CSV table of N, CA and C in Angstrom, one decimal:
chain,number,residue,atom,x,y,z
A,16,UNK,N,2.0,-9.4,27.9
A,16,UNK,CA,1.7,-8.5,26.7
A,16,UNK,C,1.8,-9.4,25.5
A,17,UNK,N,0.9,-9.1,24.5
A,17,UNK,CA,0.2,-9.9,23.3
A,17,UNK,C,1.6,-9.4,22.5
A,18,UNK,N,2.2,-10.0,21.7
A,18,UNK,CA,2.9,-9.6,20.2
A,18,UNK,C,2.2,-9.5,18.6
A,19,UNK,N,1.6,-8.4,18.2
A,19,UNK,CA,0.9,-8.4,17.3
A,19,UNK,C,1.3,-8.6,15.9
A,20,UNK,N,1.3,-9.8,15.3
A,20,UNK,CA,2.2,-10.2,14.1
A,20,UNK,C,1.6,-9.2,12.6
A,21,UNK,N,2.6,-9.3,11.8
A,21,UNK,CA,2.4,-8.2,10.5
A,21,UNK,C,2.5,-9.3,9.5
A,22,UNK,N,2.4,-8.9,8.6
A,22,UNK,CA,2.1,-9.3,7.2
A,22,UNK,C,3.0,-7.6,6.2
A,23,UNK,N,4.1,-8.0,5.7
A,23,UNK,CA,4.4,-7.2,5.0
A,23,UNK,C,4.6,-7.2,3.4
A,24,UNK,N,3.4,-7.0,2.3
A,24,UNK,CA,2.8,-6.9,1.1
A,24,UNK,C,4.0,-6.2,-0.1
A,25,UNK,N,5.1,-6.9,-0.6
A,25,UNK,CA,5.9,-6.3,-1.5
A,25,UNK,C,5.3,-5.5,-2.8
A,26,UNK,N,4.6,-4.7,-3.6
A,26,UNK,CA,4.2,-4.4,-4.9
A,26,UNK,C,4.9,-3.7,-5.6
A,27,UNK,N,4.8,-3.5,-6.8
A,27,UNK,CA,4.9,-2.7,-7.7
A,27,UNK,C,3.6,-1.6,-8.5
A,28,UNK,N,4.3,-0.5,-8.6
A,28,UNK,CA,3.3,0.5,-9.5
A,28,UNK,C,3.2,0.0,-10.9
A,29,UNK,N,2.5,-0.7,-11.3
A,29,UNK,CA,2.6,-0.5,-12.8
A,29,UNK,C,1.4,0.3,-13.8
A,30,UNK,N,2.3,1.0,-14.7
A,30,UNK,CA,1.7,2.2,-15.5
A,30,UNK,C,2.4,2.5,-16.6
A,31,UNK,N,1.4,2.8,-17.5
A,31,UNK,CA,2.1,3.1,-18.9
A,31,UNK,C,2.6,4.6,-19.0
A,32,UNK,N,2.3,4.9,-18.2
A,32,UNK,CA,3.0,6.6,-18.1
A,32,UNK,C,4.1,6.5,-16.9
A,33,UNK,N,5.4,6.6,-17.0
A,33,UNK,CA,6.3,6.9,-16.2
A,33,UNK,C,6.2,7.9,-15.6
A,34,UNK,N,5.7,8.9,-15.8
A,34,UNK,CA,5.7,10.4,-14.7
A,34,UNK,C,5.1,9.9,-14.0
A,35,UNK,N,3.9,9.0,-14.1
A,35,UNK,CA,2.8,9.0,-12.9
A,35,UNK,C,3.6,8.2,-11.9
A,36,UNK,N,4.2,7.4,-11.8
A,36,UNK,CA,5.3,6.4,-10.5
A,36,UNK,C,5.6,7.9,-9.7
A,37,UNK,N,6.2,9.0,-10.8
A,37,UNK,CA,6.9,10.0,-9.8
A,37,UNK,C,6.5,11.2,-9.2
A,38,UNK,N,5.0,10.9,-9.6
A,38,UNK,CA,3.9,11.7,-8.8
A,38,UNK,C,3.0,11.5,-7.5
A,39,UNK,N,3.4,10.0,-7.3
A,39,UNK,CA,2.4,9.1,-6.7
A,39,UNK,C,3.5,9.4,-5.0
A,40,UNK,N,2.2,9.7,-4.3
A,40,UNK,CA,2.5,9.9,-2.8
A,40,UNK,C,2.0,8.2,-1.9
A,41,UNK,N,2.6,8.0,-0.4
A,41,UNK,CA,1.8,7.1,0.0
A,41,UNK,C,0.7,7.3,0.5
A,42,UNK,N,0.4,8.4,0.9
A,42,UNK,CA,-1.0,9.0,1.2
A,42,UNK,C,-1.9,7.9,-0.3
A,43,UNK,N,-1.6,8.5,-1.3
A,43,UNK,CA,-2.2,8.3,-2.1
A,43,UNK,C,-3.0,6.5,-2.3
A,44,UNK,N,-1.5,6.2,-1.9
A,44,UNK,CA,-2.0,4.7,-2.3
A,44,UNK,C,-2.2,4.3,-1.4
A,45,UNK,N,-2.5,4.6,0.0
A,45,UNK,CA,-3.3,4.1,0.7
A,45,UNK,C,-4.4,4.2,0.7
A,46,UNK,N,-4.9,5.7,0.4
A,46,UNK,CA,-6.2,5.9,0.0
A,46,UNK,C,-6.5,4.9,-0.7
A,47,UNK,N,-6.0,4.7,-1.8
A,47,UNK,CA,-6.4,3.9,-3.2
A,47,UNK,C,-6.8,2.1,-2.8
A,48,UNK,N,-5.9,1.7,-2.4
A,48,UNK,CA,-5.7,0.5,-1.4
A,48,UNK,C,-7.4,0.2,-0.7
A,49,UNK,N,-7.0,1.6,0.6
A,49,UNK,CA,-8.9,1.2,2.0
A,49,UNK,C,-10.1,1.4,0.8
A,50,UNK,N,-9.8,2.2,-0.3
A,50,UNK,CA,-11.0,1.8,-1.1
A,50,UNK,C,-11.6,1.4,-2.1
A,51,UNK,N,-10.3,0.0,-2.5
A,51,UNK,CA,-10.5,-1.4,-3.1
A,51,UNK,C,-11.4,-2.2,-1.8
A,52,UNK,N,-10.5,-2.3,-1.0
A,52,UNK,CA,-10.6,-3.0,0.0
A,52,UNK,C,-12.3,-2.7,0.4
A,53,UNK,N,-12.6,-1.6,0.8
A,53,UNK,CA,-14.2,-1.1,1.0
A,53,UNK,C,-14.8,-1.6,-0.4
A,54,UNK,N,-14.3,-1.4,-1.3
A,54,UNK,CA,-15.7,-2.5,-2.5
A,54,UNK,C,-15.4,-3.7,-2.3
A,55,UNK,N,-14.6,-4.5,-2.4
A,55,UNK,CA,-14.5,-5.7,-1.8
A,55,UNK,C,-15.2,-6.6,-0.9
A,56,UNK,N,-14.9,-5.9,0.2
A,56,UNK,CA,-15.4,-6.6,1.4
A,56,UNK,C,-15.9,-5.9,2.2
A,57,UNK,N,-16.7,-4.5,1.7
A,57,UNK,CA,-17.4,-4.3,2.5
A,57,UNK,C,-16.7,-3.4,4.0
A,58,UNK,N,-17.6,-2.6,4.6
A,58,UNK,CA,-17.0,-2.5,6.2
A,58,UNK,C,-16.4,-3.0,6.8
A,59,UNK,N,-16.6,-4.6,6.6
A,59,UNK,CA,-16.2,-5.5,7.8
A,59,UNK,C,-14.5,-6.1,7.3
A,60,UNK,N,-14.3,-6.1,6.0
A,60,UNK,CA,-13.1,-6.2,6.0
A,60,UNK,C,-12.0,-4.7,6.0
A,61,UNK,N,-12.9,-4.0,5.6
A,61,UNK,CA,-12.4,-2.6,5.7
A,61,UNK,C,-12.2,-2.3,7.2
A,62,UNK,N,-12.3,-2.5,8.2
A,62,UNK,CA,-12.1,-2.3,9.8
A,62,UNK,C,-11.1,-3.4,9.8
A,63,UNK,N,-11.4,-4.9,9.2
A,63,UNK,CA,-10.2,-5.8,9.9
A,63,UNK,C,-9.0,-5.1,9.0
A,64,UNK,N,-9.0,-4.4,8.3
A,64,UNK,CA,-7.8,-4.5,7.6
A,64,UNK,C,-6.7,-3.0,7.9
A,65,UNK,N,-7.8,-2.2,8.3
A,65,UNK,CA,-7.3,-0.7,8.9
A,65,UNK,C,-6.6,-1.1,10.2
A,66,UNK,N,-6.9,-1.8,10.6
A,66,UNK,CA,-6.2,-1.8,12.5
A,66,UNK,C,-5.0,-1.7,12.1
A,67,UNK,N,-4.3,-2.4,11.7
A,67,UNK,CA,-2.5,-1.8,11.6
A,67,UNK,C,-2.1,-1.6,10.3
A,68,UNK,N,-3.1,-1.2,9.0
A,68,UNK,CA,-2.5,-0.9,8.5
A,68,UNK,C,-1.8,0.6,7.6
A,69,UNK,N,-0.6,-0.2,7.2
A,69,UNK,CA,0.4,1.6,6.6
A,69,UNK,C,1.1,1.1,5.6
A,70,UNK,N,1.1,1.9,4.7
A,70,UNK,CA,2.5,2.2,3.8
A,70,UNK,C,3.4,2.4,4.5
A,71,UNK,N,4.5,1.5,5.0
A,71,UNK,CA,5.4,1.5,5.0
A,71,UNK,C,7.0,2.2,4.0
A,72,UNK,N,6.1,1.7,3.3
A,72,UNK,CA,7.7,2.2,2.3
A,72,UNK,C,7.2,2.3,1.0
A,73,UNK,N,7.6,3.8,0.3
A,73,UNK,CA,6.7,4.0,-1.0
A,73,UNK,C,8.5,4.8,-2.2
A,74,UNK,N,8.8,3.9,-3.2
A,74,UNK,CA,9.8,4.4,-3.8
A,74,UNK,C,9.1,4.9,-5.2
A,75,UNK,N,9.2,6.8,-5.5
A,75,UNK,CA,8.8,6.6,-6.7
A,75,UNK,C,9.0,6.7,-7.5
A,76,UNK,N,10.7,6.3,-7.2
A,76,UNK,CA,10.9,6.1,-9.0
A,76,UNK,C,10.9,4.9,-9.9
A,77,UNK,N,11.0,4.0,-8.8
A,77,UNK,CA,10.7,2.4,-9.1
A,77,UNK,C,9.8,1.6,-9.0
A,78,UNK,N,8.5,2.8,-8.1
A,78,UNK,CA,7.3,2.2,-8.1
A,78,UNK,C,7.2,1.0,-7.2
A,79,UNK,N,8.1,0.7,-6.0
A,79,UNK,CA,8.0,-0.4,-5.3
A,79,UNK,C,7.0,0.5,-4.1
A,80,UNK,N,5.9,-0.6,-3.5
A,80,UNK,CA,5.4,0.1,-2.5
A,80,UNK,C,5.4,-1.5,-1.6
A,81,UNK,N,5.9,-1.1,-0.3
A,81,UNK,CA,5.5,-2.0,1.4
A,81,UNK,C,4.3,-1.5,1.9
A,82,UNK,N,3.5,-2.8,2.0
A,82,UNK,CA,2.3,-2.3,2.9
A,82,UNK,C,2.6,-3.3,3.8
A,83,UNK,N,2.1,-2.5,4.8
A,83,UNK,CA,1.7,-3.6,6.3
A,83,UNK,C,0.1,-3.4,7.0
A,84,UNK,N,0.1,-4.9,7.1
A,84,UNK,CA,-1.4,-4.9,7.6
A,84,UNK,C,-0.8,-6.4,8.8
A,85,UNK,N,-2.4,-6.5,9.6
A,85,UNK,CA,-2.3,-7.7,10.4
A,85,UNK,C,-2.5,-9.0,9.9
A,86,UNK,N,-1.6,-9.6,10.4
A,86,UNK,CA,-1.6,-11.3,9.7
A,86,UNK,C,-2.6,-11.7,9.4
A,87,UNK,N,-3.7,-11.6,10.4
A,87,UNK,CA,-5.0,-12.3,10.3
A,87,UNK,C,-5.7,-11.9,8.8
A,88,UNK,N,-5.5,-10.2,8.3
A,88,UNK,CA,-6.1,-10.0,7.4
A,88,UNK,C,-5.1,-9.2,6.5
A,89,UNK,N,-4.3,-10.3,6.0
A,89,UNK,CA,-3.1,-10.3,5.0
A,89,UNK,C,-4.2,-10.4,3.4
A,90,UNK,N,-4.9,-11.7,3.8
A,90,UNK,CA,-4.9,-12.4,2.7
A,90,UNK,C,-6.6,-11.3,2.0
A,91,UNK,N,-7.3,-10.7,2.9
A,91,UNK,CA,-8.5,-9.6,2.5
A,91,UNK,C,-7.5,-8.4,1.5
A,92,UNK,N,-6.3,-8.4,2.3
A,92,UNK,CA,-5.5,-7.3,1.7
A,92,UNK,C,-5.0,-7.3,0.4
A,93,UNK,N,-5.0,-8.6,0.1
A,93,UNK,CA,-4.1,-9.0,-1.0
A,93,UNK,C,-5.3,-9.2,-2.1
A,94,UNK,N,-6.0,-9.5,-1.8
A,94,UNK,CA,-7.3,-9.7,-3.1
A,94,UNK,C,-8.3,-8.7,-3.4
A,95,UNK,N,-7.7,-7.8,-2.9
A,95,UNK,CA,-8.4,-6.1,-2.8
A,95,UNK,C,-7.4,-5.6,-3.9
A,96,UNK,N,-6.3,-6.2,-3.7
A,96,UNK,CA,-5.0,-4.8,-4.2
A,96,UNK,C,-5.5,-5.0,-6.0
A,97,UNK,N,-5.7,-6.4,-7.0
A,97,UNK,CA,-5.7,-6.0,-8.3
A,97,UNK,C,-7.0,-5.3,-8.6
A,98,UNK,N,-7.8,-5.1,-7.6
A,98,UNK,CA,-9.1,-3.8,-7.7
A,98,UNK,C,-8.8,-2.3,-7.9
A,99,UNK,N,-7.4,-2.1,-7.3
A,99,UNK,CA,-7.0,-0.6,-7.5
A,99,UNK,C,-6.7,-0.8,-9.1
A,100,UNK,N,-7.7,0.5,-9.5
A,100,UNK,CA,-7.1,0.7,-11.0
A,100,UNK,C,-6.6,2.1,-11.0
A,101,UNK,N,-6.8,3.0,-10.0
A,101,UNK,CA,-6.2,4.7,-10.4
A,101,UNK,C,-5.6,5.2,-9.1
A,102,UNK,N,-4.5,5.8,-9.2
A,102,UNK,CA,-4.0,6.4,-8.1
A,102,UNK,C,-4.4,8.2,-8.3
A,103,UNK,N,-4.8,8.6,-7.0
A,103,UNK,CA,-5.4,10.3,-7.3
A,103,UNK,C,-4.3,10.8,-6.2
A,104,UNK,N,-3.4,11.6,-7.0
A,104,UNK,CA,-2.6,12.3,-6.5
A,104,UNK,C,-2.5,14.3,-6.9
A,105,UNK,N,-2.6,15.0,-5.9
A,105,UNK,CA,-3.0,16.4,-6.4
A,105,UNK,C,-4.0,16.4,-7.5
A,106,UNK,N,-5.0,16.1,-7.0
A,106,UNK,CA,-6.3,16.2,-7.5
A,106,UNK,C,-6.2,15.7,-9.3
A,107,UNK,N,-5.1,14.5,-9.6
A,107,UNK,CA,-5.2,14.3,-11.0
A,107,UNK,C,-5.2,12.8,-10.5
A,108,UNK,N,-5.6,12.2,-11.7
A,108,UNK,CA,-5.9,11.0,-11.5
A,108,UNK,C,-5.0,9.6,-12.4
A,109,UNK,N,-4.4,8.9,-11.7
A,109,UNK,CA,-3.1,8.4,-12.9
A,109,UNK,C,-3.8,6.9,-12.9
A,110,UNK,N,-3.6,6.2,-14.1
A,110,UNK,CA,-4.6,4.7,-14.6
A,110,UNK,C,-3.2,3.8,-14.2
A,111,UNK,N,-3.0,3.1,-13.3
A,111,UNK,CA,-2.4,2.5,-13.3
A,111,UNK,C,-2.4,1.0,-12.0
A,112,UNK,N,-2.0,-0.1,-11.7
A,112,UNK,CA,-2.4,-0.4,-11.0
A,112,UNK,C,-1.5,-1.5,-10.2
A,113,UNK,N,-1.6,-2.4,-9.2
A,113,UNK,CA,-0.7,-2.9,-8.4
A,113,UNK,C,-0.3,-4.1,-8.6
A,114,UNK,N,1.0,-4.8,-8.9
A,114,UNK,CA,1.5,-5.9,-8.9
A,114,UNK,C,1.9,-6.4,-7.6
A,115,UNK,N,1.5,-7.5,-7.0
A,115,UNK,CA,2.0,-8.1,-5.7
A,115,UNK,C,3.2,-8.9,-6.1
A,116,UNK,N,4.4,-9.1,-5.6
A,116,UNK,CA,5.3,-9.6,-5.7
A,116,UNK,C,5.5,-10.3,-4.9
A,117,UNK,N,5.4,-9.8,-3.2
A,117,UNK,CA,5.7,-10.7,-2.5
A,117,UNK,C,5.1,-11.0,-1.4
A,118,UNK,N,5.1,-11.7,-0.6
A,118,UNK,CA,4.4,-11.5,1.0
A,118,UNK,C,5.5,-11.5,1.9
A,119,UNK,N,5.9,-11.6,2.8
A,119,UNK,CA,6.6,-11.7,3.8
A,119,UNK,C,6.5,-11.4,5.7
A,120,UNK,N,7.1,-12.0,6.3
A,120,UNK,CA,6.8,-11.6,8.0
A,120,UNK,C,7.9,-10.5,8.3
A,121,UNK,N,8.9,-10.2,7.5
A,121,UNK,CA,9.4,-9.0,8.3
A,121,UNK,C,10.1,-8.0,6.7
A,122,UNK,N,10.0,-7.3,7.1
A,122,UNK,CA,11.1,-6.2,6.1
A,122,UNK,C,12.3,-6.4,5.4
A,123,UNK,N,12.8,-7.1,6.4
A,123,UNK,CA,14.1,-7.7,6.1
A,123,UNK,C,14.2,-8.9,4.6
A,124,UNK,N,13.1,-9.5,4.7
A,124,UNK,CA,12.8,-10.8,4.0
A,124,UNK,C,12.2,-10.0,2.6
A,125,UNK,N,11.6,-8.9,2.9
A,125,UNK,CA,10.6,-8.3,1.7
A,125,UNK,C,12.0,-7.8,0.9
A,126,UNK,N,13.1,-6.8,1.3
A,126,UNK,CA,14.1,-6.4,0.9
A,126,UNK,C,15.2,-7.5,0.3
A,127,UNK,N,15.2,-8.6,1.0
A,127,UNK,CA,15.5,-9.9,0.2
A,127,UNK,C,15.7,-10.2,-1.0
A,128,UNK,N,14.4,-10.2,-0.7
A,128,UNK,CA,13.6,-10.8,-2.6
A,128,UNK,C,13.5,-9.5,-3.5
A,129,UNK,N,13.4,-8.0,-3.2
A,129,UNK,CA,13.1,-7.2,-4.1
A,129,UNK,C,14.6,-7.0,-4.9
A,130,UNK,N,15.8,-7.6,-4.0
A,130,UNK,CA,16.9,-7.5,-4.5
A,130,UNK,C,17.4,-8.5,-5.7
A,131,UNK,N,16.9,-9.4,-5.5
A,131,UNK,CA,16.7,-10.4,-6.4
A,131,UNK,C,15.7,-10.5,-7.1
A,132,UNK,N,14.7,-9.4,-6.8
A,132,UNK,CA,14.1,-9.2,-8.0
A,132,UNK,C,14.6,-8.3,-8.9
A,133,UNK,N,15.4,-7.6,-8.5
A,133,UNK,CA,15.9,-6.6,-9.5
A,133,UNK,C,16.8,-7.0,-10.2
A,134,UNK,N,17.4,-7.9,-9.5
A,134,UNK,CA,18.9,-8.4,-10.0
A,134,UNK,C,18.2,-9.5,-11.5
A,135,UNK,N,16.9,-10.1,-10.8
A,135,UNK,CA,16.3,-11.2,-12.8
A,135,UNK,C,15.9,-10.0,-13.8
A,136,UNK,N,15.5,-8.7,-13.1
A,136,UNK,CA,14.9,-7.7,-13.8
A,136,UNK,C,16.1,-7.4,-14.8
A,137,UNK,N,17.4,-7.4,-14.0
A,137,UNK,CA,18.8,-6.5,-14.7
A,137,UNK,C,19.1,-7.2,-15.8
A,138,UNK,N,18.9,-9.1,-15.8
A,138,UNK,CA,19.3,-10.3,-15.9
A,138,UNK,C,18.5,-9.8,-17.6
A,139,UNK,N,17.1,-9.5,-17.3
A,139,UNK,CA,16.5,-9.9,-18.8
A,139,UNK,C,16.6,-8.6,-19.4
A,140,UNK,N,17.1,-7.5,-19.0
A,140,UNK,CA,17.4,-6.6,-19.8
A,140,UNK,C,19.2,-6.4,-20.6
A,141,UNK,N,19.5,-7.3,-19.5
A,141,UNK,CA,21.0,-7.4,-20.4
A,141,UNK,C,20.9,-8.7,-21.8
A,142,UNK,N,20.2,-9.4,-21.4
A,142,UNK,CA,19.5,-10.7,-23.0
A,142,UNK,C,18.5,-9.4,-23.4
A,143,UNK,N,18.4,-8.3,-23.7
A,143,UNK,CA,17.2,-7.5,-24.7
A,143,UNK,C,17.8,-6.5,-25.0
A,144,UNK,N,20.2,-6.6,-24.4
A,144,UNK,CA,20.3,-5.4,-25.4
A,144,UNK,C,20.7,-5.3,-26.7
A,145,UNK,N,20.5,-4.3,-27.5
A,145,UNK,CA,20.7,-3.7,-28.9
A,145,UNK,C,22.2,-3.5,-29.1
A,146,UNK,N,22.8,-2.7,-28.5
A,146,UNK,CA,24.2,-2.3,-28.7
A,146,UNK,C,24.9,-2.5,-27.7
A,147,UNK,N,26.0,-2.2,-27.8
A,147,UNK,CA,27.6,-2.3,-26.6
A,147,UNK,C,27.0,-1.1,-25.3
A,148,UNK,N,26.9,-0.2,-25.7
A,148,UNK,CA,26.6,0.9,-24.7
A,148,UNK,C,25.5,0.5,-23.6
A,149,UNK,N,24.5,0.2,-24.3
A,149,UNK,CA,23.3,-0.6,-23.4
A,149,UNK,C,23.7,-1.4,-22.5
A,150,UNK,N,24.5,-2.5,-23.2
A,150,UNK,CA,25.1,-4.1,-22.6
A,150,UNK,C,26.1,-3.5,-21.4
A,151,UNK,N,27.0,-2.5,-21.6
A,151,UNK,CA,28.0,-1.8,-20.5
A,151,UNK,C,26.9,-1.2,-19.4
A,152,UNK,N,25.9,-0.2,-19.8
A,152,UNK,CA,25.3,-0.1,-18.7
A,152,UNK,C,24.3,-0.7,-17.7
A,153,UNK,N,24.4,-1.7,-18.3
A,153,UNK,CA,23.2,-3.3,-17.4
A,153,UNK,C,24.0,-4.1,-17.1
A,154,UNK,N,25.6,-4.0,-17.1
A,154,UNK,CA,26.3,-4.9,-16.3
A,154,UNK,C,26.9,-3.9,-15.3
A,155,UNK,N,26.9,-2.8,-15.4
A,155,UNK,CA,27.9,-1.8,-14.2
A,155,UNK,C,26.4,-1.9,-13.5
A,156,UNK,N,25.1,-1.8,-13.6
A,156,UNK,CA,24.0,-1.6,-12.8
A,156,UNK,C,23.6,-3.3,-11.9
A,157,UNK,N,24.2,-4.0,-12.9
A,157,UNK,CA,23.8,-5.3,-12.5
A,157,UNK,C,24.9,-6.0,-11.8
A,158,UNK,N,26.3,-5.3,-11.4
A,158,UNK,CA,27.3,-5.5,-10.5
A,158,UNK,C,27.3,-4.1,-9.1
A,159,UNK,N,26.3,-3.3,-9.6
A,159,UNK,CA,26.1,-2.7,-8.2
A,159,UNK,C,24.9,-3.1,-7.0
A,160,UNK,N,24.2,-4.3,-7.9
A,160,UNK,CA,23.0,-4.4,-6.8
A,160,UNK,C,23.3,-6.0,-6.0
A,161,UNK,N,24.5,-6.3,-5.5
A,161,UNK,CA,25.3,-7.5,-5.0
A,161,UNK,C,25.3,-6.9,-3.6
A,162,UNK,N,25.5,-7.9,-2.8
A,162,UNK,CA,26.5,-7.7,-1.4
A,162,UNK,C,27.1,-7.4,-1.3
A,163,UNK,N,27.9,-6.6,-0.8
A,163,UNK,CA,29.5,-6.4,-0.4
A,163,UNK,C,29.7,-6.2,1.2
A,164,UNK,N,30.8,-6.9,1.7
A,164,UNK,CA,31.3,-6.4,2.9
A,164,UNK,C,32.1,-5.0,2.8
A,165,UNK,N,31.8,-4.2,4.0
A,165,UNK,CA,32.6,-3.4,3.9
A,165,UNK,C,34.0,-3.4,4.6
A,166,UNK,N,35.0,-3.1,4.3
A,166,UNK,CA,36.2,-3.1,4.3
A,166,UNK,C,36.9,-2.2,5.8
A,167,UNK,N,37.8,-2.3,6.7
A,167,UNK,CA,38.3,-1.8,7.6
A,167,UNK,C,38.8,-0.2,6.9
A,168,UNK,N,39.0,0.7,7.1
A,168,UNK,CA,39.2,2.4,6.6
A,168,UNK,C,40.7,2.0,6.4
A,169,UNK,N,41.8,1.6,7.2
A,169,UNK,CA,43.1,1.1,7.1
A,169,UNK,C,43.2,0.2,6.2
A,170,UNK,N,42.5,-0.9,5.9
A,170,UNK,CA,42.5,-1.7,4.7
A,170,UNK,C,43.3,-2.9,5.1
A,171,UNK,N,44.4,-3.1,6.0
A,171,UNK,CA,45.2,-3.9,6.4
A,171,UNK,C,44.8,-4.8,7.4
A,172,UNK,N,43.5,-4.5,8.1
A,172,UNK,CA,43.2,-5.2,9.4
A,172,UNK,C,42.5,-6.8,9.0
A,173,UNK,N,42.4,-7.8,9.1
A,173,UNK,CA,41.4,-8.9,9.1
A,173,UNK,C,40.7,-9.0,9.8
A,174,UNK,N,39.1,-10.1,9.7
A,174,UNK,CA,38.3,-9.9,10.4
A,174,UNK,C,38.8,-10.1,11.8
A,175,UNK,N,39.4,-11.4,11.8
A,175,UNK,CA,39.5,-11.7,13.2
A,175,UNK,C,40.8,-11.3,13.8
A,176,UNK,N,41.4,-10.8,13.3
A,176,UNK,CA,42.4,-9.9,14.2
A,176,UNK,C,44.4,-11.0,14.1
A,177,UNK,N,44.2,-11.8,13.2
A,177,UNK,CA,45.4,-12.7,13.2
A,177,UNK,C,45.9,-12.4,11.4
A,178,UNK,N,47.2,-12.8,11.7
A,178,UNK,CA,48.2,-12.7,10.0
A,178,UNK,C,48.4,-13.5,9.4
């Protein structure tokens, strides 16, 4: 049996209207997505690029979306996506359109970098604050998006089991 490799497409929503991120379905932007891709390239890239592809992961209040498509036609995928200019969600139509950030082979790797992307994001909004109150809340935000191990419930155990 064949293993059929993915291609997983990190983006962002960008839009000058904030409500519209919190309106936007993945239905939507997939629609939005097969029909860049259909002026683009036509039928023929529009069938290579449907075989496996999905919105995987659509957040909307941050406007991050995962697409997955097949390796072979990552890259039809990706030169389609700055064609989307409007997402139509409940029959309204929002102007806004898709930043690629990343490429990646697994999920794991896309979630990687979106963390570290947020973390330069947190980075240049704490150099652009105004007051003390701002600067406190982009460092308690920018010390929550770290690694942490989690801790045994007793608190007293070590990993490996020695004093």
């Amino acid at each position: 049996m064949v293993r059929f490799k993915n291609r997983y497409v990190l983006c962002e929503v960008v839009s000058e209207d904030p409500q519209c991120r919190q309106c936007i379905e993945d239905r939507a932007v997939g629609l939005a997505v097969r029909d860049a891709i259909s002026r683009v390239h036509g039928d023929f890239g529009l069938a290579c690029c449907s075989i496996s592809f999905t919105v995987k992961y659509l957040n909307a209040y941050t406007g991050t979306v995962l697409l997955r498509c097949r390796k072979d036609s990552y890259r039809m995928l990706c030169s389609a996506l700055p064609f989307v200019r409007q997402l139509e969600s409940r029959n309204q139509r929002y102007p806004c359109f898709l930043n690629t950030l990343h490429v990646g082979g697994t999920i794991r790797t896309c979630q990687k970098f979106l963390i570290e992307y947020n973390r330069r994001q947190l980075l240049l909004l704490l150099q652009n604050c105004t007051n003390e109150e701002e600067r406190r809340c982009v460092q308690k935000s920018l010390l929550s998006c770290s690694f942490t191990e989690e801790q045994c419930p007793s608190g007293n155990e070590d990993d490996d089991g020695t004093e």
